[in-house]
CSV table of C-alpha atoms and ligand atoms in Angstrom, one decimal:
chain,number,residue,atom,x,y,z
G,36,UNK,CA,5.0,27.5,56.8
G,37,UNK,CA,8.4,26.7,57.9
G,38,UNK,CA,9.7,29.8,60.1
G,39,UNK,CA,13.6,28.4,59.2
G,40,UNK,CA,15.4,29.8,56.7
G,41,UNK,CA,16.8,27.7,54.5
G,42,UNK,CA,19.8,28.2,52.4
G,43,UNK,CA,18.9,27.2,49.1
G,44,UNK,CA,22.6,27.8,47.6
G,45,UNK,CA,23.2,24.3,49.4
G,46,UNK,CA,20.7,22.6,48.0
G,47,UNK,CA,21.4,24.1,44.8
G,48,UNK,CA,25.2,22.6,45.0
G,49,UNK,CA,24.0,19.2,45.7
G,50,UNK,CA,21.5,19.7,42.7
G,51,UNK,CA,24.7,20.5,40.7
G,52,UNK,CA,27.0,17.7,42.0
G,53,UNK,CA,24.2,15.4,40.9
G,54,UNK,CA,23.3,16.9,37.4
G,55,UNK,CA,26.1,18.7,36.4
G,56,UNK,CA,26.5,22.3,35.1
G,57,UNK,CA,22.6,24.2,34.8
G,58,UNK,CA,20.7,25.5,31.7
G,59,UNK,CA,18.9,28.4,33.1
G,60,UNK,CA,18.3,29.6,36.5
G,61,UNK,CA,15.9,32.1,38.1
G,62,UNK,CA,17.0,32.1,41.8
G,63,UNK,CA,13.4,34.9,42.0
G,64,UNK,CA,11.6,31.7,41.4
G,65,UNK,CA,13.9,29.1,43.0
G,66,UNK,CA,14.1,27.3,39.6
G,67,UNK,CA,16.8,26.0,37.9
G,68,UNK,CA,17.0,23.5,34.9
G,69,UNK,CA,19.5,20.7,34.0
G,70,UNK,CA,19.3,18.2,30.8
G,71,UNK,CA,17.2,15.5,32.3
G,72,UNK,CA,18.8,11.9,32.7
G,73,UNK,CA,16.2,10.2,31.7
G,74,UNK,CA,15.5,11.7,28.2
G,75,UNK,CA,19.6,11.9,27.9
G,76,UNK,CA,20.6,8.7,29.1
G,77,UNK,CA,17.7,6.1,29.1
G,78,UNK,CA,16.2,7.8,26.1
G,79,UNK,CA,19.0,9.0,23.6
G,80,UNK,CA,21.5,6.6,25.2
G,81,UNK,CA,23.9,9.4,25.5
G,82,UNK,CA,26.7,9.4,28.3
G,83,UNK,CA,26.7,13.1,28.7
G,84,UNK,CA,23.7,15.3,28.7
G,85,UNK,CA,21.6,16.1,25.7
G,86,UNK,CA,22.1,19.9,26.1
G,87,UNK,CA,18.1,20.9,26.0
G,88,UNK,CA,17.9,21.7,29.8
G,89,UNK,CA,14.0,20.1,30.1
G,90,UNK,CA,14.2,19.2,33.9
G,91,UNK,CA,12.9,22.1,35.6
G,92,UNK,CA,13.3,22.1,39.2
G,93,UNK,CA,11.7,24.4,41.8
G,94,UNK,CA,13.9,23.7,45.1
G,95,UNK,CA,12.2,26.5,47.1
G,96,UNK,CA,8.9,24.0,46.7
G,97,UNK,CA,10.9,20.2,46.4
G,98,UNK,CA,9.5,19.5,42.8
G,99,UNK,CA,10.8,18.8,39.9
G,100,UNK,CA,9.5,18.1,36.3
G,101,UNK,CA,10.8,17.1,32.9
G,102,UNK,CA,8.8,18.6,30.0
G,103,UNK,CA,9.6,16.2,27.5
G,104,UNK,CA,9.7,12.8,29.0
G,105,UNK,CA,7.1,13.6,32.5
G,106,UNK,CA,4.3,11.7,30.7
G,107,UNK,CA,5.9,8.8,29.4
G,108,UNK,CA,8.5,8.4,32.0
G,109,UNK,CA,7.1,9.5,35.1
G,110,UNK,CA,9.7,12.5,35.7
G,111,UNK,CA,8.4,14.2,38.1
G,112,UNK,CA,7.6,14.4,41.6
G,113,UNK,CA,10.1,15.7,45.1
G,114,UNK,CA,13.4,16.7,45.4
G,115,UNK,CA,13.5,13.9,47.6
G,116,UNK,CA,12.3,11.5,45.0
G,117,UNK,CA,15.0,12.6,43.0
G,118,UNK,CA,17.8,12.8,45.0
G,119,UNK,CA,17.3,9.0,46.0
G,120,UNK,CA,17.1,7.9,42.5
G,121,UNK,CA,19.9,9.9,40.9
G,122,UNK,CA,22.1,11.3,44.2
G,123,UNK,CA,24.0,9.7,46.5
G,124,UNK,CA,23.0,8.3,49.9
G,125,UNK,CA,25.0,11.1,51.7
G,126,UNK,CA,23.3,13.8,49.2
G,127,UNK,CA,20.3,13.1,50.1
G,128,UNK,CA,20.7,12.8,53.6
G,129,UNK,CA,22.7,16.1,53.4
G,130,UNK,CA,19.2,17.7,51.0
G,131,UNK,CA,16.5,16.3,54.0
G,132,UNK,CA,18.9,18.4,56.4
G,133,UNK,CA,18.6,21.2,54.4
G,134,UNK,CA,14.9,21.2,52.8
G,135,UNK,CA,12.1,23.2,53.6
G,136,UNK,CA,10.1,21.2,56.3
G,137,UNK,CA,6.7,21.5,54.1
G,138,UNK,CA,7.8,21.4,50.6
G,139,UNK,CA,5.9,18.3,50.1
G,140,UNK,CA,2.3,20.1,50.6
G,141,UNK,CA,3.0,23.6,48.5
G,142,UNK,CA,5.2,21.7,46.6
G,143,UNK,CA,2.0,21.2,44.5
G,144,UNK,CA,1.0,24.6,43.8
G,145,UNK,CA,4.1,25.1,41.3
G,146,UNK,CA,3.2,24.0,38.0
G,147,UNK,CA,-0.4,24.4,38.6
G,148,UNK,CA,-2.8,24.9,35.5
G,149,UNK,CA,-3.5,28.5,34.1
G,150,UNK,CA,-6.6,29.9,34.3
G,151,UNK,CA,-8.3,32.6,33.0
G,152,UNK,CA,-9.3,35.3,35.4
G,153,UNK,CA,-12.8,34.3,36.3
G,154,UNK,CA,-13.9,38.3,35.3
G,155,UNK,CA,-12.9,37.5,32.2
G,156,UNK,CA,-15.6,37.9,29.2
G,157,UNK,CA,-14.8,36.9,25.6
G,158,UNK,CA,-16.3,40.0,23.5
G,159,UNK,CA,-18.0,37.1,21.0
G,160,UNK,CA,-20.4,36.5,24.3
G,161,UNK,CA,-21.0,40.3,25.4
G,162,UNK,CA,-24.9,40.4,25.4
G,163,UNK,CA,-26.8,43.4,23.7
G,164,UNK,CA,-27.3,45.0,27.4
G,165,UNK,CA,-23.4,44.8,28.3
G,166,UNK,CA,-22.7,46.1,25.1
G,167,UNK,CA,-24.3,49.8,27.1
G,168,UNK,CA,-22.1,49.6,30.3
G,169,UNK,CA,-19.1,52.2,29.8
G,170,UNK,CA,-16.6,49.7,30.7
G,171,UNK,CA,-17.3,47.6,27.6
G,172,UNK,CA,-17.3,50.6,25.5
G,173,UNK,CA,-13.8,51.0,26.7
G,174,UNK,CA,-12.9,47.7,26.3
G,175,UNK,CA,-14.3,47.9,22.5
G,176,UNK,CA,-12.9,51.2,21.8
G,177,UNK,CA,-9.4,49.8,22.3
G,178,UNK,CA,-9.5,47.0,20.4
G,179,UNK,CA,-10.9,48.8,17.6
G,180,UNK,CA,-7.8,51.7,17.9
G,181,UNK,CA,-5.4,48.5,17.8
G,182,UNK,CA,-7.1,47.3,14.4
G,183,UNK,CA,-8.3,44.3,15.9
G,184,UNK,CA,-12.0,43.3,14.3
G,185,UNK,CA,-14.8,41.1,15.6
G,186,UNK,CA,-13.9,38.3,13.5
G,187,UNK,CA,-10.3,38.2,15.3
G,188,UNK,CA,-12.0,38.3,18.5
G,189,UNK,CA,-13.7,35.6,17.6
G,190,UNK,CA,-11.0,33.6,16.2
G,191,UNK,CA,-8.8,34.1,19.1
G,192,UNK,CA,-10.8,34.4,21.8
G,193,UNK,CA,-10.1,37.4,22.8
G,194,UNK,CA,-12.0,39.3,26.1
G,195,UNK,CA,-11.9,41.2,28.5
G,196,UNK,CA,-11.8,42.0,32.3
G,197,UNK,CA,-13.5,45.0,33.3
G,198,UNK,CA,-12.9,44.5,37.3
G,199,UNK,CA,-10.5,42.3,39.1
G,200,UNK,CA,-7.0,41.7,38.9
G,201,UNK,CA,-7.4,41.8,35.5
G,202,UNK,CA,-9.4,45.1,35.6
G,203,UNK,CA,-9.4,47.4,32.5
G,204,UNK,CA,-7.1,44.7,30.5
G,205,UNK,CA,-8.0,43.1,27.2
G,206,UNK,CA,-7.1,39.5,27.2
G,207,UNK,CA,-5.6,37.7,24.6
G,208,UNK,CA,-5.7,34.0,25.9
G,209,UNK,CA,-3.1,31.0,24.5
G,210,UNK,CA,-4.6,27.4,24.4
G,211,UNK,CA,-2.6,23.9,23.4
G,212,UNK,CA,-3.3,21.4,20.8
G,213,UNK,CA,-6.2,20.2,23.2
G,214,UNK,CA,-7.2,23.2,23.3
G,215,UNK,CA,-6.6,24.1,27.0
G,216,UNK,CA,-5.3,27.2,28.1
G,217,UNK,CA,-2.0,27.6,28.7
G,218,UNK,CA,-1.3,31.1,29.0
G,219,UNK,CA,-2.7,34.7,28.4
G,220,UNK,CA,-1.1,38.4,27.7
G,221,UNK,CA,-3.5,41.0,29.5
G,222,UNK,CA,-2.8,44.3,28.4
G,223,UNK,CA,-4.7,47.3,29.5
G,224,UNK,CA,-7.0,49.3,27.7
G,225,UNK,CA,-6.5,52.2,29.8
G,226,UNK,CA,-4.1,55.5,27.9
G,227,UNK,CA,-3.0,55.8,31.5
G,228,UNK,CA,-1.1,52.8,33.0
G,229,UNK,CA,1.4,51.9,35.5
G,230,UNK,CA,1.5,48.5,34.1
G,231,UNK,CA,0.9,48.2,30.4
G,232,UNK,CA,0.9,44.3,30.7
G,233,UNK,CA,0.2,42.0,33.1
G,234,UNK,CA,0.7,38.1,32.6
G,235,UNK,CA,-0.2,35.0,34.8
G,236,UNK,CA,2.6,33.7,36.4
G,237,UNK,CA,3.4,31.0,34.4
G,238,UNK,CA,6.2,29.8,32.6
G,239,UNK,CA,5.7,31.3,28.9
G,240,UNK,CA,9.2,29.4,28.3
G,241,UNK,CA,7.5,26.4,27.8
G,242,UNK,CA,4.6,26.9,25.7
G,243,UNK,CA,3.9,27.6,22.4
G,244,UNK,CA,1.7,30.4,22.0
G,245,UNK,CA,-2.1,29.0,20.3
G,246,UNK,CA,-0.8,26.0,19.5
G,247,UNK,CA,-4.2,24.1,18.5
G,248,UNK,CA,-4.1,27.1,15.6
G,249,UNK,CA,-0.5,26.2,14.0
G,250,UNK,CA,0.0,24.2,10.8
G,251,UNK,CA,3.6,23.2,10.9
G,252,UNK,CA,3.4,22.5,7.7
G,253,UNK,CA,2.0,25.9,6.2
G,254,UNK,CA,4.7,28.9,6.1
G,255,UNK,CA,5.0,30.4,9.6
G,256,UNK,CA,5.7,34.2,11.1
G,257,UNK,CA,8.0,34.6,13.8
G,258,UNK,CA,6.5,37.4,15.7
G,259,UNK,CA,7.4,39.2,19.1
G,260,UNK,CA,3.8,39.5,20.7
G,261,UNK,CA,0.5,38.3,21.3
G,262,UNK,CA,-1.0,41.2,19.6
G,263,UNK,CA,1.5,40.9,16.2
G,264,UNK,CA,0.4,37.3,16.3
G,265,UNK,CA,-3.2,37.4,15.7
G,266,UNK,CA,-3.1,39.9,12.2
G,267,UNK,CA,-1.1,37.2,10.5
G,268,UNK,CA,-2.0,33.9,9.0
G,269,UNK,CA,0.2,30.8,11.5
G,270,UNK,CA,2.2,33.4,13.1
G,271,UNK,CA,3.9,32.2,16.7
G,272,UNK,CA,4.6,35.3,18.9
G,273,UNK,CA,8.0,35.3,21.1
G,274,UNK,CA,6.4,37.1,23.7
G,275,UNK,CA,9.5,38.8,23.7
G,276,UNK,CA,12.5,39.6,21.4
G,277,UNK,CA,14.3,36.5,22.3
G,278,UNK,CA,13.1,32.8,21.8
G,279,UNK,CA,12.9,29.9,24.0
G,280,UNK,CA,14.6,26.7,23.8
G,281,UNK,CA,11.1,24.6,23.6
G,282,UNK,CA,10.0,26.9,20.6
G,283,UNK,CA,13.3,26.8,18.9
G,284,UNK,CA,13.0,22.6,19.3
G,285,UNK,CA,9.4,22.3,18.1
G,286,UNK,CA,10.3,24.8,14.7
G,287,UNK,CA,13.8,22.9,14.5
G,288,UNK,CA,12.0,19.4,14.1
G,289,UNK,CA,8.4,20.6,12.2
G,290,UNK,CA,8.4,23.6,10.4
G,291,UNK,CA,8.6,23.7,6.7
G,292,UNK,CA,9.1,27.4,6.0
G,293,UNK,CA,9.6,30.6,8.8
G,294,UNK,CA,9.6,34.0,8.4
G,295,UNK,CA,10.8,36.6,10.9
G,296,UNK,CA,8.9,40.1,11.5
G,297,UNK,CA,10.3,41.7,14.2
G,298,UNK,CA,9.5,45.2,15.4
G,299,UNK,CA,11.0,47.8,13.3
G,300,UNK,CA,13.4,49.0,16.4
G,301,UNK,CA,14.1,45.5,16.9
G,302,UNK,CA,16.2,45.2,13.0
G,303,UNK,CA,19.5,43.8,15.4
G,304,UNK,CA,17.7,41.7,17.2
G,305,UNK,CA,15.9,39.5,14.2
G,306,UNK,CA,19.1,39.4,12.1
G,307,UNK,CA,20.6,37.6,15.1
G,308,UNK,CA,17.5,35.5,15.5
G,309,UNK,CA,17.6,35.0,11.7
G,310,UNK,CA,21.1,33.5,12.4
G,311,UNK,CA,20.6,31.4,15.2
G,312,UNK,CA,17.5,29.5,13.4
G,313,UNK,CA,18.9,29.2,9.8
G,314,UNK,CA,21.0,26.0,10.7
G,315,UNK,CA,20.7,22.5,10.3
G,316,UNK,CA,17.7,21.4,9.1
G,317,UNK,CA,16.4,24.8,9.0
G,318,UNK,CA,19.1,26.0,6.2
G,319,UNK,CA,17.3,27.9,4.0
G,320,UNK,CA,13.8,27.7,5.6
G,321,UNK,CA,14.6,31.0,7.0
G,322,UNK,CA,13.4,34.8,5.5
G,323,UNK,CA,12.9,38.1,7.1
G,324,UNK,CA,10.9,41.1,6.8
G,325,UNK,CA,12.2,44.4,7.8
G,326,UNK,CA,9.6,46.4,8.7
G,327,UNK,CA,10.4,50.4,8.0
G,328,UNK,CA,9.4,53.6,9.7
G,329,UNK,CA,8.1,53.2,13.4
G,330,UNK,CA,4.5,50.6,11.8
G,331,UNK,CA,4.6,47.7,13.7
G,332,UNK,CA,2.1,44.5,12.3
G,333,UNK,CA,-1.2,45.7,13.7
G,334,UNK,CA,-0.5,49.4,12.4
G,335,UNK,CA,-0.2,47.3,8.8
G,336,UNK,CA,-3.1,45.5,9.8
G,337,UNK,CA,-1.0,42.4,8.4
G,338,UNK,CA,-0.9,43.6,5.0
G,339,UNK,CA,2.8,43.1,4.2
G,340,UNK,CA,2.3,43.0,0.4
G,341,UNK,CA,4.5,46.0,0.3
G,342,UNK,CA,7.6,44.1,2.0
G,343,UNK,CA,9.7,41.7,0.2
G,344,UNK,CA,10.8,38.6,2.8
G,345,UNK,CA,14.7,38.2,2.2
G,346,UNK,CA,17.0,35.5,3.2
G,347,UNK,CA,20.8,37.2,4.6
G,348,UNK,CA,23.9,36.3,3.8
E,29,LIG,ZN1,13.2,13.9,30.4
């Protein structure tokens, strides 16, 4: 490792001469995103950017990536690689002054694959003699408290780690249309916690959680977590209150009909989301359920036949 420090405010000025105002930018991370020239410019043919912020770049580590076009247009690589292409000769000499000396080696680390935690055990392979250890019991007891039945576990492969970093969490992992993972929620089992959840370091901005199990084209619920997700038929959790810009642009171009079901303590917060997504091509696709009292989805165990889905004014 390089025992220099570097000043990473510079490099993230040159970044900004180059590409213009950022989209997002967690300086914890050393990542910042810009609307990628390629997709803008060689793509759309637009002069200015195209406002969707898809090249993510990670200057502590000298990559960069663009999540749309990286495939098809071969955006992605160094800093340096970058720089030469799209910056100025004096930028760049001004960026290999400033970069870290060994970005190109752990520069590859970044957007590594998730995995799940090799403790991990999906409770659809538990044999009949780990069914007797204690720490399954646990395990099951929890999931069984939460509402969620074998036939869920089954469907969404959920598990469990009963040692490891992962110890006494239940795992609820997210896979793509290819079905490989992408992410996972591990929440513990335990009723005392420092740390109710604990998720892989990975950016859940970018992925859309179970994928392979959406039908765009069947009514979908707009949920806030992984364990709201999986009592309702297509449902997409937020893994949060707020949503991303790469889920707003997958339901903005494919889906048909979306309802929201927020949290009951969260009314404010879905009204806002109901208005941000009810535009455009959406206009009208839109409903919401407000949920009453302090029952979340798996309290309901999905049965919302006693709510009526609205649309607001
Ligand atoms: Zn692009």
């Amino acid at each position: 490792m390089s025992t220099t420090e570097v000043d990473y405010s510079l490099i993230l000025d040159i970044l900004e001469d180059i590409f213009g105002d950022y989209k997002n930018h967690n300086d914890y991370r050393c990542q910042v995103s810009f609307d990628c020239p390629v997709c803008s410019h060689e793509i759309k043919g637009l002069d200015d950017g195209d406002g969707k912020g898809n090249l993510e770049i990670n200057y502590k580590y000298g990559v960069y990536k663009c999540w749309v076009c990286s495939e098809t247009h071969d955006t992605h690589g160094s800093i340096h690689k970058l720089i030469k292409k799209y910056g100025t000769p004096r930028q760049l000499k001004k960026y290999l002054l400033l970069k870290p000396e060994d970005d190109d080696t752990i520069g590859k680390r970044v957007y590594k694959k998730v995995r799940l935690p090799k403790e991990y055990i999906a409770f659809k392979d538990v044999s009949m003699g780990m069914k007797l250890l204690p720490t399954y019991k646990q395990a099951y007891n929890y999931i069984k408290s939460r509402n969620i039945t074998d036939e869920m576990c089954a469907k969404f492969n959920i598990g469990y780690c009963a040692s490891g970093q992962y110890e006494n969490r239940i795992i609820i992992p997210s896979y793509d249309k290819d079905n490989d993972i992408t992410y996972f929620v591990g929440r513990s089992y335990l009723s005392k916690t420092k740390r109710k959840y604990m998720n892989p370091e990975a950016q859940k901005e970018i992925i859309i959680f179970n994928e392979n199990l959406i039908d765009w084209n069947k009514p979908i619920y707009l949920v806030e977590g992984a364990f709201d997700s999986i009592f309702l038929d297509n449902a997409i959790p937020m893994l949060g209150k707020f949503m991303s810009q790469k889920l707003f642009d997958e339901l903005y171009e494919n889906a048909k009909k979306i309802t929201i079901v927020l949290d009951p303590d969260a009314w404010d917060d879905a009204e806002k989301l109901y208005h941000r997504i009810n535009c455009g091509k959406l206009m009208g696709k839109v409903w919401i359920i407000k949920l009453e009292g302090n029952k979340d989805i798996a309290d309901l165990k999905g049965d919302l036949t006693n709510y009526k889905e609205k649309q607001l004014d």
